[in-house]
Amino acid sequence: MIIQNYVSGKWIPGEDQGQPLFNAVDGTLIGHASTKGVDMNAVLQYARSKGNTVLRKMSFQERGRMLKALAVHLQEKKEKFYEVSYKTGATRADSWIDIEGGIGNLFSYASLRRKLPDLPYCTDGETHMLGKAGQFSAQHLLIPKTGVAVHINAFNFPVWGMLEKIAVNLLAGMPAVVKPATVTCYLTEVVVKEIIASGILPDGALQLLCGSAGDLLDHLEAQDVVTFTGSAVTGVKLKSHPRILAENVPFNMEADSLNCLVLGADATPGTPEWELFVKEVRKEMTAKAGQKCTAIRRIFVPEALMEAAWKDIGTALQQTTIGNPLNEKVRMGALAGQAQREELKQQVQKLLKQAELVYGNMEEVTVVDADPQTGAFVSPLLLMNRTPFQSQAIHEVEAFGPVSTIMPYKALPDAIELARMGKGSLVCSVVTNDPGIATDFVVGAGTHHGRILVLNRTCAKESTGHGSPLPLLVHGGPGRAGGGEEMGGLRGIRHYMQRVAVQGAPEMLTAITGTYQPGSPGKEDEKHPFRKYFEELEIGDTLVTHKRTVTEADIVNFANVSWDHFYAHTDHTSLEGTLFERPVAHGYFILSAAAGLFVDAKKGPVMLNYGLEECRFLKPVYAGSTIGVKLTCKEKLRQEKKEPGDTARGIVKWLVEVNDELNEPVAIATILTMVMLKNQESW
């Protein structure tokens, strides 16, 4: 079998035999992978000229729907991926993390389109008024870069590693060139073949390199972005590439790190937290045979609990059946290959100079339905070190597999300091049911970790676990962990977009952003805005209402109807020392009265009130005050049909400005209405 590359719109093999790839379970030859003969400059230019040109013209809504369609397609084909995944040494549960976890990222980022406009770009943050007269303002924009995202991925997650990254760059409007680790690239190839065959992505949006990266980085340009997942040593080497430095190419690194778990002093044997602690360590040591960048490498427990801890962990590990992932009884498969097993053993030997082995065997392992020698199998290895402050190697050397070292601490400040000694990690966990311990640890250790899990009996049933990065949370960490960030919900798209500050007149910013900017002139006409269908409404459409005088009866009646008898509205005798001169109208009465002024009562295109945003009450309103409203169409977002018979509709955001008789603002809010489309067949 020849593993192929997908470049410049076609599948091609390398010009030589390249690197042999082996089944991790039985050692048989799977095939060869090579990129020899691939014109790397042409690959990047194809992505920029083809993929980028199309993607950056698509709106966020179109790109989000594209991701959803891709996720649905891959979900339907997932069994084909499972059939290949076991060759990497992964069990069904391991493969679920890789395959369906990756597809889940596509679904998650597809859903984020609902928080973005129907434009290729978006605003970033609030508008800043720069002129006293309100005629000069500024707004930050995020615009898709004109380059290509180059993803250099690790061997442990050949599917998730690709999908979690391309989900973000595709939503942002950038194409990708994916270079998976060669040892497991055959699984990535199977997935990419299904992606390309689906026809869902535009030409040039995704290319695949199975083999060496060659001179790929030599052809990078300033608008490109590089991401790397793998060892810290390789990451530093790539990050210092002359072309990356010369062009100031953004480089996002997620490096394997010495993640830790801390057992709180309150979590003693017999408590639910003790059981959670043992279970979490076992799971993180054996899932993917410990080949996870987030796996627990260091375990810190109170000094008095050391013996009980390592014995209970050992007992739990003993229950783990190792062997052929196709056997339903197997809970831990093989490492990715023989090279990975040999490297693991070398790293363990370094650790054993400062630690002792308390569970497992370096040379022997009992397996089911497999040969322990031809397959890349290893035993889980639990090491123990009693002097963590004097043993630097424990905090520097990573054995990438089912290996962890347990160490004691005397008091919580020691645990915090020990957690920091890893010099930066992707994730850290603390198992405790004591809020004080949790708070002190998170504040003390948070500077050195990208994510912290506080695990206790309350969250255990819903916890996604120590080792599971989530699409809405940042994945990355400081220092040794690479200093980068991936995912993180909408934070992630910023890596692939240029932030630019735009200054100008409010009406110009309104035109550019597609969102009404304060200070822009409104557009009034005889037709009430609520009589207009979604397509007919324009940003800036404005209604200035007639006025209403607030009475004491209004305040009393609203208090009785709402049951809001707060003293400031009802008690003349309790206002001394307050901000109010006399009973003040309820803020929500002002909002309700404003709605009464701007709403058109007849049945029409407006279907319902959808919500309220950014409501503020700026000035007290007393009986005798007269209020009026300026209603402006601020933003429009089309909704998707969930069922074939659904009414085609969209959400309209309205800026509501309430002023008093002095023309001073008393309240401001953004309200949302659901408005139907006039042409029901157009959406």
JSON list of C-alpha atoms in Angstrom, two decimals, residues 439-526:
[
{"chain": "A", "resi": 439, "resn": "THR", "atom": "CA", "xyz": [-8.95, 28.23, 45.54]},
{"chain": "A", "resi": 440, "resn": "ASP", "atom": "CA", "xyz": [-5.41, 28.46, 46.92]},
{"chain": "A", "resi": 441, "resn": "PHE", "atom": "CA", "xyz": [-4.14, 25.86, 44.47]},
{"chain": "A", "resi": 442, "resn": "VAL", "atom": "CA", "xyz": [-5.75, 27.36, 41.36]},
{"chain": "A", "resi": 443, "resn": "VAL", "atom": "CA", "xyz": [-4.54, 30.88, 42.19]},
{"chain": "A", "resi": 444, "resn": "GLY", "atom": "CA", "xyz": [-1.07, 29.64, 43.13]},
{"chain": "A", "resi": 445, "resn": "ALA", "atom": "CA", "xyz": [-0.50, 27.18, 40.28]},
{"chain": "A", "resi": 446, "resn": "GLY", "atom": "CA", "xyz": [-2.65, 28.73, 37.55]},
{"chain": "A", "resi": 447, "resn": "THR", "atom": "CA", "xyz": [0.22, 30.74, 36.07]},
{"chain": "A", "resi": 448, "resn": "HIS", "atom": "CA", "xyz": [1.94, 27.53, 34.97]},
{"chain": "A", "resi": 449, "resn": "HIS", "atom": "CA", "xyz": [-0.94, 25.62, 33.36]},
{"chain": "A", "resi": 450, "resn": "GLY", "atom": "CA", "xyz": [-3.26, 26.06, 30.40]},
{"chain": "A", "resi": 451, "resn": "ARG", "atom": "CA", "xyz": [-6.18, 24.31, 32.07]},
{"chain": "A", "resi": 452, "resn": "ILE", "atom": "CA", "xyz": [-6.95, 23.17, 35.62]},
{"chain": "A", "resi": 453, "resn": "LEU", "atom": "CA", "xyz": [-9.54, 20.54, 36.54]},
{"chain": "A", "resi": 454, "resn": "VAL", "atom": "CA", "xyz": [-10.91, 20.74, 40.08]},
{"chain": "A", "resi": 455, "resn": "LEU", "atom": "CA", "xyz": [-12.34, 17.26, 40.60]},
{"chain": "A", "resi": 456, "resn": "ASN", "atom": "CA", "xyz": [-14.70, 16.32, 43.42]},
{"chain": "A", "resi": 457, "resn": "ARG", "atom": "CA", "xyz": [-17.78, 14.21, 44.14]},
{"chain": "A", "resi": 458, "resn": "THR", "atom": "CA", "xyz": [-20.17, 16.87, 42.82]},
{"chain": "A", "resi": 459, "resn": "CYS", "atom": "CA", "xyz": [-18.82, 17.20, 39.29]},
{"chain": "A", "resi": 460, "resn": "ALA", "atom": "CA", "xyz": [-17.46, 13.67, 38.87]},
{"chain": "A", "resi": 461, "resn": "LYS", "atom": "CA", "xyz": [-20.42, 12.23, 36.94]},
{"chain": "A", "resi": 462, "resn": "GLU", "atom": "CA", "xyz": [-20.32, 15.02, 34.36]},
{"chain": "A", "resi": 463, "resn": "SER", "atom": "CA", "xyz": [-16.59, 15.65, 34.31]},
{"chain": "A", "resi": 464, "resn": "THR", "atom": "CA", "xyz": [-14.92, 15.18, 30.94]},
{"chain": "A", "resi": 465, "resn": "GLY", "atom": "CA", "xyz": [-11.72, 14.26, 32.74]},
{"chain": "A", "resi": 466, "resn": "HIS", "atom": "CA", "xyz": [-8.18, 15.48, 33.16]},
{"chain": "A", "resi": 467, "resn": "GLY", "atom": "CA", "xyz": [-6.98, 14.59, 29.69]},
{"chain": "A", "resi": 468, "resn": "SER", "atom": "CA", "xyz": [-9.80, 15.83, 27.44]},
{"chain": "A", "resi": 469, "resn": "PRO", "atom": "CA", "xyz": [-9.32, 19.18, 25.68]},
{"chain": "A", "resi": 470, "resn": "LEU", "atom": "CA", "xyz": [-12.67, 20.76, 24.81]},
{"chain": "A", "resi": 471, "resn": "PRO", "atom": "CA", "xyz": [-13.43, 22.92, 21.75]},
{"chain": "A", "resi": 472, "resn": "LEU", "atom": "CA", "xyz": [-14.81, 25.80, 23.81]},
{"chain": "A", "resi": 473, "resn": "LEU", "atom": "CA", "xyz": [-11.78, 25.88, 26.14]},
{"chain": "A", "resi": 474, "resn": "VAL", "atom": "CA", "xyz": [-8.23, 26.88, 25.30]},
{"chain": "A", "resi": 475, "resn": "HIS", "atom": "CA", "xyz": [-5.83, 24.01, 24.69]},
{"chain": "A", "resi": 476, "resn": "GLY", "atom": "CA", "xyz": [-2.22, 24.97, 25.26]},
{"chain": "A", "resi": 477, "resn": "GLY", "atom": "CA", "xyz": [-0.01, 26.14, 28.06]},
{"chain": "A", "resi": 478, "resn": "PRO", "atom": "CA", "xyz": [2.91, 28.36, 29.05]},
{"chain": "A", "resi": 479, "resn": "GLY", "atom": "CA", "xyz": [6.61, 27.57, 29.07]},
{"chain": "A", "resi": 480, "resn": "ARG", "atom": "CA", "xyz": [7.49, 23.99, 28.22]},
{"chain": "A", "resi": 481, "resn": "ALA", "atom": "CA", "xyz": [3.95, 23.42, 26.91]},
{"chain": "A", "resi": 482, "resn": "GLY", "atom": "CA", "xyz": [4.75, 25.72, 24.01]},
{"chain": "A", "resi": 483, "resn": "GLY", "atom": "CA", "xyz": [3.26, 29.04, 25.05]},
{"chain": "A", "resi": 484, "resn": "GLY", "atom": "CA", "xyz": [0.43, 28.70, 22.54]},
{"chain": "A", "resi": 485, "resn": "GLU", "atom": "CA", "xyz": [-3.32, 28.25, 22.45]},
{"chain": "A", "resi": 486, "resn": "GLU", "atom": "CA", "xyz": [-5.66, 26.22, 20.27]},
{"chain": "A", "resi": 487, "resn": "MET", "atom": "CA", "xyz": [-9.46, 26.14, 20.13]},
{"chain": "A", "resi": 488, "resn": "GLY", "atom": "CA", "xyz": [-11.02, 28.13, 22.97]},
{"chain": "A", "resi": 489, "resn": "GLY", "atom": "CA", "xyz": [-14.27, 28.76, 21.12]},
{"chain": "A", "resi": 490, "resn": "LEU", "atom": "CA", "xyz": [-14.26, 32.07, 19.26]},
{"chain": "A", "resi": 491, "resn": "ARG", "atom": "CA", "xyz": [-10.82, 32.85, 20.69]},
{"chain": "A", "resi": 492, "resn": "GLY", "atom": "CA", "xyz": [-9.43, 30.27, 18.27]},
{"chain": "A", "resi": 493, "resn": "ILE", "atom": "CA", "xyz": [-10.44, 32.02, 15.05]},
{"chain": "A", "resi": 494, "resn": "ARG", "atom": "CA", "xyz": [-8.36, 35.07, 16.00]},
{"chain": "A", "resi": 495, "resn": "HIS", "atom": "CA", "xyz": [-5.17, 33.12, 15.22]},
{"chain": "A", "resi": 496, "resn": "TYR", "atom": "CA", "xyz": [-6.19, 33.01, 11.55]},
{"chain": "A", "resi": 497, "resn": "MET", "atom": "CA", "xyz": [-7.53, 36.55, 11.21]},
{"chain": "A", "resi": 498, "resn": "GLN", "atom": "CA", "xyz": [-5.89, 39.95, 11.17]},
{"chain": "A", "resi": 499, "resn": "ARG", "atom": "CA", "xyz": [-7.11, 42.42, 13.77]},
{"chain": "A", "resi": 500, "resn": "VAL", "atom": "CA", "xyz": [-7.26, 45.90, 12.29]},
{"chain": "A", "resi": 501, "resn": "ALA", "atom": "CA", "xyz": [-8.43, 49.11, 13.97]},
{"chain": "A", "resi": 502, "resn": "VAL", "atom": "CA", "xyz": [-10.67, 51.10, 11.64]},
{"chain": "A", "resi": 503, "resn": "GLN", "atom": "CA", "xyz": [-11.26, 54.83, 12.29]},
{"chain": "A", "resi": 504, "resn": "GLY", "atom": "CA", "xyz": [-13.76, 57.07, 10.61]},
{"chain": "A", "resi": 505, "resn": "ALA", "atom": "CA", "xyz": [-17.19, 58.65, 10.66]},
{"chain": "A", "resi": 506, "resn": "PRO", "atom": "CA", "xyz": [-19.88, 56.52, 12.33]},
{"chain": "A", "resi": 507, "resn": "GLU", "atom": "CA", "xyz": [-21.82, 56.09, 9.07]},
{"chain": "A", "resi": 508, "resn": "MET", "atom": "CA", "xyz": [-18.68, 54.73, 7.38]},
{"chain": "A", "resi": 509, "resn": "LEU", "atom": "CA", "xyz": [-18.14, 52.23, 10.20]},
{"chain": "A", "resi": 510, "resn": "THR", "atom": "CA", "xyz": [-21.80, 51.24, 9.96]},
{"chain": "A", "resi": 511, "resn": "ALA", "atom": "CA", "xyz": [-21.37, 50.50, 6.25]},
{"chain": "A", "resi": 512, "resn": "ILE", "atom": "CA", "xyz": [-18.14, 48.55, 6.80]},
{"chain": "A", "resi": 513, "resn": "THR", "atom": "CA", "xyz": [-19.23, 46.49, 9.81]},
{"chain": "A", "resi": 514, "resn": "GLY", "atom": "CA", "xyz": [-22.83, 45.83, 8.82]},
{"chain": "A", "resi": 515, "resn": "THR", "atom": "CA", "xyz": [-23.79, 46.89, 12.34]},
{"chain": "A", "resi": 516, "resn": "TYR", "atom": "CA", "xyz": [-25.30, 50.25, 13.29]},
{"chain": "A", "resi": 517, "resn": "GLN", "atom": "CA", "xyz": [-22.75, 52.46, 15.00]},
{"chain": "A", "resi": 518, "resn": "PRO", "atom": "CA", "xyz": [-23.85, 55.18, 17.48]},
{"chain": "A", "resi": 519, "resn": "GLY", "atom": "CA", "xyz": [-23.72, 58.59, 15.86]},
{"chain": "A", "resi": 520, "resn": "SER", "atom": "CA", "xyz": [-24.70, 57.36, 12.40]},
{"chain": "A", "resi": 521, "resn": "PRO", "atom": "CA", "xyz": [-27.64, 59.16, 10.80]},
{"chain": "A", "resi": 522, "resn": "GLY", "atom": "CA", "xyz": [-30.85, 57.14, 10.89]},
{"chain": "A", "resi": 523, "resn": "LYS", "atom": "CA", "xyz": [-33.13, 56.43, 7.92]},
{"chain": "A", "resi": 524, "resn": "GLU", "atom": "CA", "xyz": [-36.73, 57.36, 8.69]},
{"chain": "A", "resi": 525, "resn": "ASP", "atom": "CA", "xyz": [-39.66, 56.70, 6.36]},
{"chain": "A", "resi": 526, "resn": "GLU", "atom": "CA", "xyz": [-43.43, 56.52, 6.63]}
]
